[in-house]
Amino acid sequence: MPALDESFEEFMKRRESVSLDYINGNPATLIDISTSHDPATFFPPSGDRISGATNVNAANEKAPDISR
């Protein structure tokens, strides 16, 4: 869990790492930073648009393996 005083730059570095985890088939770090409250929207690498916190987190759990 990040510190409340995390700078935007620090968050963006962490977010890049989370994105790499996700596209390499490991959704855990993305799920850790995802909201469980609406509104929520997710745009996965597939180009889809997923709305609603429940749907977003369900989609996050199905991380694609596009590392090939």
PDB file of N, CA and C in Angstrom:
ATOM      1  N   MET A   1       0.850  -1.183   0.000  1.00  0.00           N
ATOM      2  CA  MET A   1       0.000   0.000   0.000  1.00  0.00           C
ATOM      3  C   MET A   1       0.888   1.235   0.000  1.00  0.00           C
ATOM      4  N   PRO A   2       0.613   2.190  -0.871  1.00  0.00           N
ATOM      5  CA  PRO A   2       1.460   3.385  -0.958  1.00  0.00           C
ATOM      6  C   PRO A   2       1.266   4.319   0.221  1.00  0.00           C
ATOM      7  N   ALA A   3       2.271   5.103   0.487  1.00  0.00           N
ATOM      8  CA  ALA A   3       2.161   6.134   1.513  1.00  0.00           C
ATOM      9  C   ALA A   3       1.224   7.223   1.009  1.00  0.00           C
ATOM     10  N   LEU A   4       0.536   7.872   1.931  1.00  0.00           N
ATOM     11  CA  LEU A   4      -0.382   8.931   1.538  1.00  0.00           C
ATOM     12  C   LEU A   4       0.344  10.118   0.932  1.00  0.00           C
ATOM     13  N   ASP A   5       1.626  10.224   1.202  1.00  0.00           N
ATOM     14  CA  ASP A   5       2.381  11.356   0.667  1.00  0.00           C
ATOM     15  C   ASP A   5       3.166  10.995  -0.598  1.00  0.00           C
ATOM     16  N   GLU A   6       2.785   9.919  -1.256  1.00  0.00           N
ATOM     17  CA  GLU A   6       3.422   9.509  -2.503  1.00  0.00           C
ATOM     18  C   GLU A   6       3.234  10.618  -3.543  1.00  0.00           C
ATOM     19  N   SER A   7       4.312  11.003  -4.195  1.00  0.00           N
ATOM     20  CA  SER A   7       4.216  12.042  -5.221  1.00  0.00           C
ATOM     21  C   SER A   7       3.576  11.448  -6.482  1.00  0.00           C
ATOM     22  N   PHE A   8       3.136  12.329  -7.352  1.00  0.00           N
ATOM     23  CA  PHE A   8       2.558  11.890  -8.614  1.00  0.00           C
ATOM     24  C   PHE A   8       3.586  11.121  -9.425  1.00  0.00           C
ATOM     25  N   GLU A   9       4.818  11.592  -9.433  1.00  0.00           N
ATOM     26  CA  GLU A   9       5.882  10.911 -10.177  1.00  0.00           C
ATOM     27  C   GLU A   9       6.118   9.506  -9.623  1.00  0.00           C
ATOM     28  N   GLU A  10       6.098   9.370  -8.301  1.00  0.00           N
ATOM     29  CA  GLU A  10       6.278   8.047  -7.683  1.00  0.00           C
ATOM     30  C   GLU A  10       5.114   7.130  -8.054  1.00  0.00           C
ATOM     31  N   PHE A  11       3.910   7.693  -8.017  1.00  0.00           N
ATOM     32  CA  PHE A  11       2.750   6.896  -8.398  1.00  0.00           C
ATOM     33  C   PHE A  11       2.859   6.430  -9.848  1.00  0.00           C
ATOM     34  N   MET A  12       3.260   7.308 -10.742  1.00  0.00           N
ATOM     35  CA  MET A  12       3.360   6.948 -12.155  1.00  0.00           C
ATOM     36  C   MET A  12       4.412   5.862 -12.383  1.00  0.00           C
ATOM     37  N   LYS A  13       5.496   5.895 -11.652  1.00  0.00           N
ATOM     38  CA  LYS A  13       6.502   4.827 -11.750  1.00  0.00           C
ATOM     39  C   LYS A  13       5.916   3.507 -11.262  1.00  0.00           C
ATOM     40  N   ARG A  14       5.190   3.562 -10.148  1.00  0.00           N
ATOM     41  CA  ARG A  14       4.563   2.351  -9.609  1.00  0.00           C
ATOM     42  C   ARG A  14       3.498   1.852 -10.575  1.00  0.00           C
ATOM     43  N   ARG A  15       2.754   2.760 -11.173  1.00  0.00           N
ATOM     44  CA  ARG A  15       1.690   2.388 -12.103  1.00  0.00           C
ATOM     45  C   ARG A  15       2.266   1.711 -13.351  1.00  0.00           C
ATOM     46  N   GLU A  16       3.420   2.164 -13.806  1.00  0.00           N
ATOM     47  CA  GLU A  16       4.067   1.512 -14.944  1.00  0.00           C
ATOM     48  C   GLU A  16       4.433   0.072 -14.603  1.00  0.00           C
ATOM     49  N   SER A  17       4.966  -0.136 -13.413  1.00  0.00           N
ATOM     50  CA  SER A  17       5.315  -1.482 -12.966  1.00  0.00           C
ATOM     51  C   SER A  17       4.070  -2.367 -12.875  1.00  0.00           C
ATOM     52  N   VAL A  18       2.984  -1.810 -12.356  1.00  0.00           N
ATOM     53  CA  VAL A  18       1.715  -2.533 -12.254  1.00  0.00           C
ATOM     54  C   VAL A  18       1.224  -2.924 -13.651  1.00  0.00           C
ATOM     55  N   SER A  19       1.321  -2.016 -14.597  1.00  0.00           N
ATOM     56  CA  SER A  19       0.896  -2.299 -15.976  1.00  0.00           C
ATOM     57  C   SER A  19       1.700  -3.440 -16.578  1.00  0.00           C
ATOM     58  N   LEU A  20       3.000  -3.417 -16.367  1.00  0.00           N
ATOM     59  CA  LEU A  20       3.847  -4.499 -16.891  1.00  0.00           C
ATOM     60  C   LEU A  20       3.482  -5.831 -16.265  1.00  0.00           C
ATOM     61  N   ASP A  21       3.225  -5.833 -14.964  1.00  0.00           N
ATOM     62  CA  ASP A  21       2.774  -7.068 -14.311  1.00  0.00           C
ATOM     63  C   ASP A  21       1.512  -7.587 -14.990  1.00  0.00           C
ATOM     64  N   TYR A  22       0.557  -6.692 -15.189  1.00  0.00           N
ATOM     65  CA  TYR A  22      -0.731  -7.083 -15.765  1.00  0.00           C
ATOM     66  C   TYR A  22      -0.570  -7.681 -17.163  1.00  0.00           C
ATOM     67  N   ILE A  23       0.147  -7.007 -18.029  1.00  0.00           N
ATOM     68  CA  ILE A  23       0.253  -7.516 -19.401  1.00  0.00           C
ATOM     69  C   ILE A  23       1.103  -8.780 -19.487  1.00  0.00           C
ATOM     70  N   ASN A  24       1.855  -9.069 -18.420  1.00  0.00           N
ATOM     71  CA  ASN A  24       2.634 -10.308 -18.369  1.00  0.00           C
ATOM     72  C   ASN A  24       1.911 -11.409 -17.605  1.00  0.00           C
ATOM     73  N   GLY A  25       0.604 -11.209 -17.360  1.00  0.00           N
ATOM     74  CA  GLY A  25      -0.210 -12.271 -16.780  1.00  0.00           C
ATOM     75  C   GLY A  25      -0.322 -12.280 -15.275  1.00  0.00           C
ATOM     76  N   ASN A  26       0.146 -11.239 -14.602  1.00  0.00           N
ATOM     77  CA  ASN A  26       0.057 -11.180 -13.139  1.00  0.00           C
ATOM     78  C   ASN A  26      -0.822  -9.998 -12.739  1.00  0.00           C
ATOM     79  N   PRO A  27      -2.106 -10.241 -12.459  1.00  0.00           N
ATOM     80  CA  PRO A  27      -3.012  -9.144 -12.144  1.00  0.00           C
ATOM     81  C   PRO A  27      -2.969  -8.670 -10.693  1.00  0.00           C
ATOM     82  N   ALA A  28      -2.231  -9.324  -9.824  1.00  0.00           N
ATOM     83  CA  ALA A  28      -2.298  -9.042  -8.386  1.00  0.00           C
ATOM     84  C   ALA A  28      -2.018  -7.581  -8.041  1.00  0.00           C
ATOM     85  N   THR A  29      -0.985  -6.990  -8.618  1.00  0.00           N
ATOM     86  CA  THR A  29      -0.661  -5.612  -8.249  1.00  0.00           C
ATOM     87  C   THR A  29      -1.688  -4.624  -8.799  1.00  0.00           C
ATOM     88  N   LEU A  30      -2.308  -4.942  -9.937  1.00  0.00           N
ATOM     89  CA  LEU A  30      -3.367  -4.086 -10.461  1.00  0.00           C
ATOM     90  C   LEU A  30      -4.604  -4.178  -9.575  1.00  0.00           C
ATOM     91  N   ILE A  31      -4.942  -5.371  -9.153  1.00  0.00           N
ATOM     92  CA  ILE A  31      -6.082  -5.550  -8.256  1.00  0.00           C
ATOM     93  C   ILE A  31      -5.852  -4.790  -6.951  1.00  0.00           C
ATOM     94  N   ASP A  32      -4.612  -4.784  -6.479  1.00  0.00           N
ATOM     95  CA  ASP A  32      -4.289  -4.064  -5.244  1.00  0.00           C
ATOM     96  C   ASP A  32      -4.590  -2.570  -5.328  1.00  0.00           C
ATOM     97  N   ILE A  33      -4.433  -1.970  -6.513  1.00  0.00           N
ATOM     98  CA  ILE A  33      -4.669  -0.525  -6.615  1.00  0.00           C
ATOM     99  C   ILE A  33      -6.027  -0.198  -7.222  1.00  0.00           C
ATOM    100  N   SER A  34      -6.805  -1.208  -7.579  1.00  0.00           N
ATOM    101  CA  SER A  34      -8.126  -0.975  -8.167  1.00  0.00           C
ATOM    102  C   SER A  34      -9.138  -0.612  -7.088  1.00  0.00           C
ATOM    103  N   THR A  35     -10.099   0.197  -7.474  1.00  0.00           N
ATOM    104  CA  THR A  35     -11.163   0.570  -6.554  1.00  0.00           C
ATOM    105  C   THR A  35     -12.200  -0.535  -6.446  1.00  0.00           C
ATOM    106  N   SER A  36     -12.892  -0.566  -5.342  1.00  0.00           N
ATOM    107  CA  SER A  36     -14.021  -1.485  -5.195  1.00  0.00           C
ATOM    108  C   SER A  36     -15.333  -0.705  -5.156  1.00  0.00           C
ATOM    109  N   HIS A  37     -15.254   0.574  -5.491  1.00  0.00           N
ATOM    110  CA  HIS A  37     -16.427   1.449  -5.462  1.00  0.00           C
ATOM    111  C   HIS A  37     -16.636   2.091  -6.831  1.00  0.00           C
ATOM    112  N   ASP A  38     -17.894   2.218  -7.211  1.00  0.00           N
ATOM    113  CA  ASP A  38     -18.231   2.921  -8.448  1.00  0.00           C
ATOM    114  C   ASP A  38     -18.116   4.426  -8.227  1.00  0.00           C
ATOM    115  N   PRO A  39     -17.841   5.172  -9.266  1.00  0.00           N
ATOM    116  CA  PRO A  39     -17.662   4.756 -10.652  1.00  0.00           C
ATOM    117  C   PRO A  39     -16.260   4.206 -10.894  1.00  0.00           C
ATOM    118  N   ALA A  40     -16.164   3.284 -11.806  1.00  0.00           N
ATOM    119  CA  ALA A  40     -14.877   2.716 -12.210  1.00  0.00           C
ATOM    120  C   ALA A  40     -14.961   2.331 -13.683  1.00  0.00           C
ATOM    121  N   THR A  41     -13.896   2.591 -14.397  1.00  0.00           N
ATOM    122  CA  THR A  41     -13.816   2.229 -15.811  1.00  0.00           C
ATOM    123  C   THR A  41     -12.419   1.694 -16.081  1.00  0.00           C
ATOM    124  N   PHE A  42     -12.344   0.679 -16.923  1.00  0.00           N
ATOM    125  CA  PHE A  42     -11.065   0.051 -17.249  1.00  0.00           C
ATOM    126  C   PHE A  42     -10.987  -0.125 -18.761  1.00  0.00           C
ATOM    127  N   PHE A  43      -9.834   0.198 -19.308  1.00  0.00           N
ATOM    128  CA  PHE A  43      -9.573   0.021 -20.732  1.00  0.00           C
ATOM    129  C   PHE A  43      -8.416  -0.971 -20.868  1.00  0.00           C
ATOM    130  N   PRO A  44      -8.704  -2.277 -20.925  1.00  0.00           N
ATOM    131  CA  PRO A  44      -7.636  -3.275 -21.031  1.00  0.00           C
ATOM    132  C   PRO A  44      -6.952  -3.217 -22.385  1.00  0.00           C
ATOM    133  N   PRO A  45      -5.828  -3.925 -22.515  1.00  0.00           N
ATOM    134  CA  PRO A  45      -5.086  -3.920 -23.779  1.00  0.00           C
ATOM    135  C   PRO A  45      -5.913  -4.367 -24.984  1.00  0.00           C
ATOM    136  N   SER A  46      -6.995  -5.085 -24.744  1.00  0.00           N
ATOM    137  CA  SER A  46      -7.840  -5.553 -25.848  1.00  0.00           C
ATOM    138  C   SER A  46      -8.576  -4.424 -26.549  1.00  0.00           C
ATOM    139  N   GLY A  47      -8.645  -3.248 -25.893  1.00  0.00           N
ATOM    140  CA  GLY A  47      -9.376  -2.125 -26.456  1.00  0.00           C
ATOM    141  C   GLY A  47     -10.806  -2.044 -25.963  1.00  0.00           C
ATOM    142  N   ASP A  48     -11.222  -2.995 -25.150  1.00  0.00           N
ATOM    143  CA  ASP A  48     -12.566  -2.972 -24.581  1.00  0.00           C
ATOM    144  C   ASP A  48     -12.718  -1.813 -23.599  1.00  0.00           C
ATOM    145  N   ARG A  49     -13.962  -1.520 -23.240  1.00  0.00           N
ATOM    146  CA  ARG A  49     -14.273  -0.545 -22.199  1.00  0.00           C
ATOM    147  C   ARG A  49     -15.135  -1.262 -21.188  1.00  0.00           C
ATOM    148  N   ILE A  50     -14.668  -1.357 -19.956  1.00  0.00           N
ATOM    149  CA  ILE A  50     -15.367  -2.086 -18.907  1.00  0.00           C
ATOM    150  C   ILE A  50     -15.755  -1.088 -17.820  1.00  0.00           C
ATOM    151  N   SER A  51     -17.032  -1.099 -17.437  1.00  0.00           N
ATOM    152  CA  SER A  51     -17.539  -0.153 -16.450  1.00  0.00           C
ATOM    153  C   SER A  51     -18.064  -0.868 -15.216  1.00  0.00           C
ATOM    154  N   GLY A  52     -17.953  -0.190 -14.081  1.00  0.00           N
ATOM    155  CA  GLY A  52     -18.433  -0.719 -12.808  1.00  0.00           C
ATOM    156  C   GLY A  52     -17.319  -1.430 -12.071  1.00  0.00           C
ATOM    157  N   ALA A  53     -17.168  -1.110 -10.792  1.00  0.00           N
ATOM    158  CA  ALA A  53     -16.060  -1.659 -10.002  1.00  0.00           C
ATOM    159  C   ALA A  53     -16.046  -3.184  -9.991  1.00  0.00           C
ATOM    160  N   THR A  54     -17.185  -3.816  -9.850  1.00  0.00           N
ATOM    161  CA  THR A  54     -17.242  -5.285  -9.842  1.00  0.00           C
ATOM    162  C   THR A  54     -16.767  -5.851 -11.166  1.00  0.00           C
ATOM    163  N   ASN A  55     -17.235  -5.279 -12.260  1.00  0.00           N
ATOM    164  CA  ASN A  55     -16.829  -5.746 -13.588  1.00  0.00           C
ATOM    165  C   ASN A  55     -15.349  -5.470 -13.849  1.00  0.00           C
ATOM    166  N   VAL A  56     -14.885  -4.314 -13.416  1.00  0.00           N
ATOM    167  CA  VAL A  56     -13.476  -3.955 -13.602  1.00  0.00           C
ATOM    168  C   VAL A  56     -12.582  -4.948 -12.872  1.00  0.00           C
ATOM    169  N   ASN A  57     -12.898  -5.237 -11.627  1.00  0.00           N
ATOM    170  CA  ASN A  57     -12.052  -6.153 -10.862  1.00  0.00           C
ATOM    171  C   ASN A  57     -12.133  -7.580 -11.382  1.00  0.00           C
ATOM    172  N   ALA A  58     -13.285  -7.990 -11.883  1.00  0.00           N
ATOM    173  CA  ALA A  58     -13.395  -9.315 -12.506  1.00  0.00           C
ATOM    174  C   ALA A  58     -12.518  -9.380 -13.754  1.00  0.00           C
ATOM    175  N   ALA A  59     -12.524  -8.309 -14.532  1.00  0.00           N
ATOM    176  CA  ALA A  59     -11.677  -8.264 -15.731  1.00  0.00           C
ATOM    177  C   ALA A  59     -10.200  -8.254 -15.350  1.00  0.00           C
ATOM    178  N   ASN A  60      -9.856  -7.540 -14.292  1.00  0.00           N
ATOM    179  CA  ASN A  60      -8.461  -7.495 -13.839  1.00  0.00           C
ATOM    180  C   ASN A  60      -7.945  -8.874 -13.477  1.00  0.00           C
ATOM    181  N   GLU A  61      -8.808  -9.695 -12.907  1.00  0.00           N
ATOM    182  CA  GLU A  61      -8.395 -11.044 -12.508  1.00  0.00           C
ATOM    183  C   GLU A  61      -8.085 -11.936 -13.699  1.00  0.00           C
ATOM    184  N   LYS A  62      -8.545 -11.561 -14.870  1.00  0.00           N
ATOM    185  CA  LYS A  62      -8.304 -12.337 -16.088  1.00  0.00           C
ATOM    186  C   LYS A  62      -7.197 -11.686 -16.906  1.00  0.00           C
ATOM    187  N   ALA A  63      -6.104 -11.393 -16.289  1.00  0.00           N
ATOM    188  CA  ALA A  63      -4.992 -10.698 -16.966  1.00  0.00           C
ATOM    189  C   ALA A  63      -4.560 -11.482 -18.205  1.00  0.00           C
ATOM    190  N   PRO A  64      -4.409 -10.771 -19.302  1.00  0.00           N
ATOM    191  CA  PRO A  64      -3.960 -11.439 -20.523  1.00  0.00           C
ATOM    192  C   PRO A  64      -2.464 -11.729 -20.460  1.00  0.00           C
ATOM    193  N   ASP A  65      -2.054 -12.770 -21.131  1.00  0.00           N
ATOM    194  CA  ASP A  65      -0.626 -13.023 -21.272  1.00  0.00           C
ATOM    195  C   ASP A  65      -0.249 -12.630 -22.687  1.00  0.00           C
ATOM    196  N   ILE A  66       0.241 -11.412 -22.860  1.00  0.00           N
ATOM    197  CA  ILE A  66       0.615 -10.943 -24.190  1.00  0.00           C
ATOM    198  C   ILE A  66       2.138 -10.818 -24.306  1.00  0.00           C
ATOM    199  N   SER A  67       2.832 -11.529 -23.444  1.00  0.00           N
ATOM    200  CA  SER A  67       4.298 -11.435 -23.425  1.00  0.00           C
ATOM    201  C   SER A  67       4.943 -12.227 -24.556  1.00  0.00           C
ATOM    202  N   ARG A  68       4.168 -12.987 -25.292  1.00  0.00           N
ATOM    203  CA  ARG A  68       4.738 -13.800 -26.378  1.00  0.00           C
ATOM    204  C   ARG A  68       5.116 -12.977 -27.567  1.00  0.00           C
TER     205      ARG A  68
END
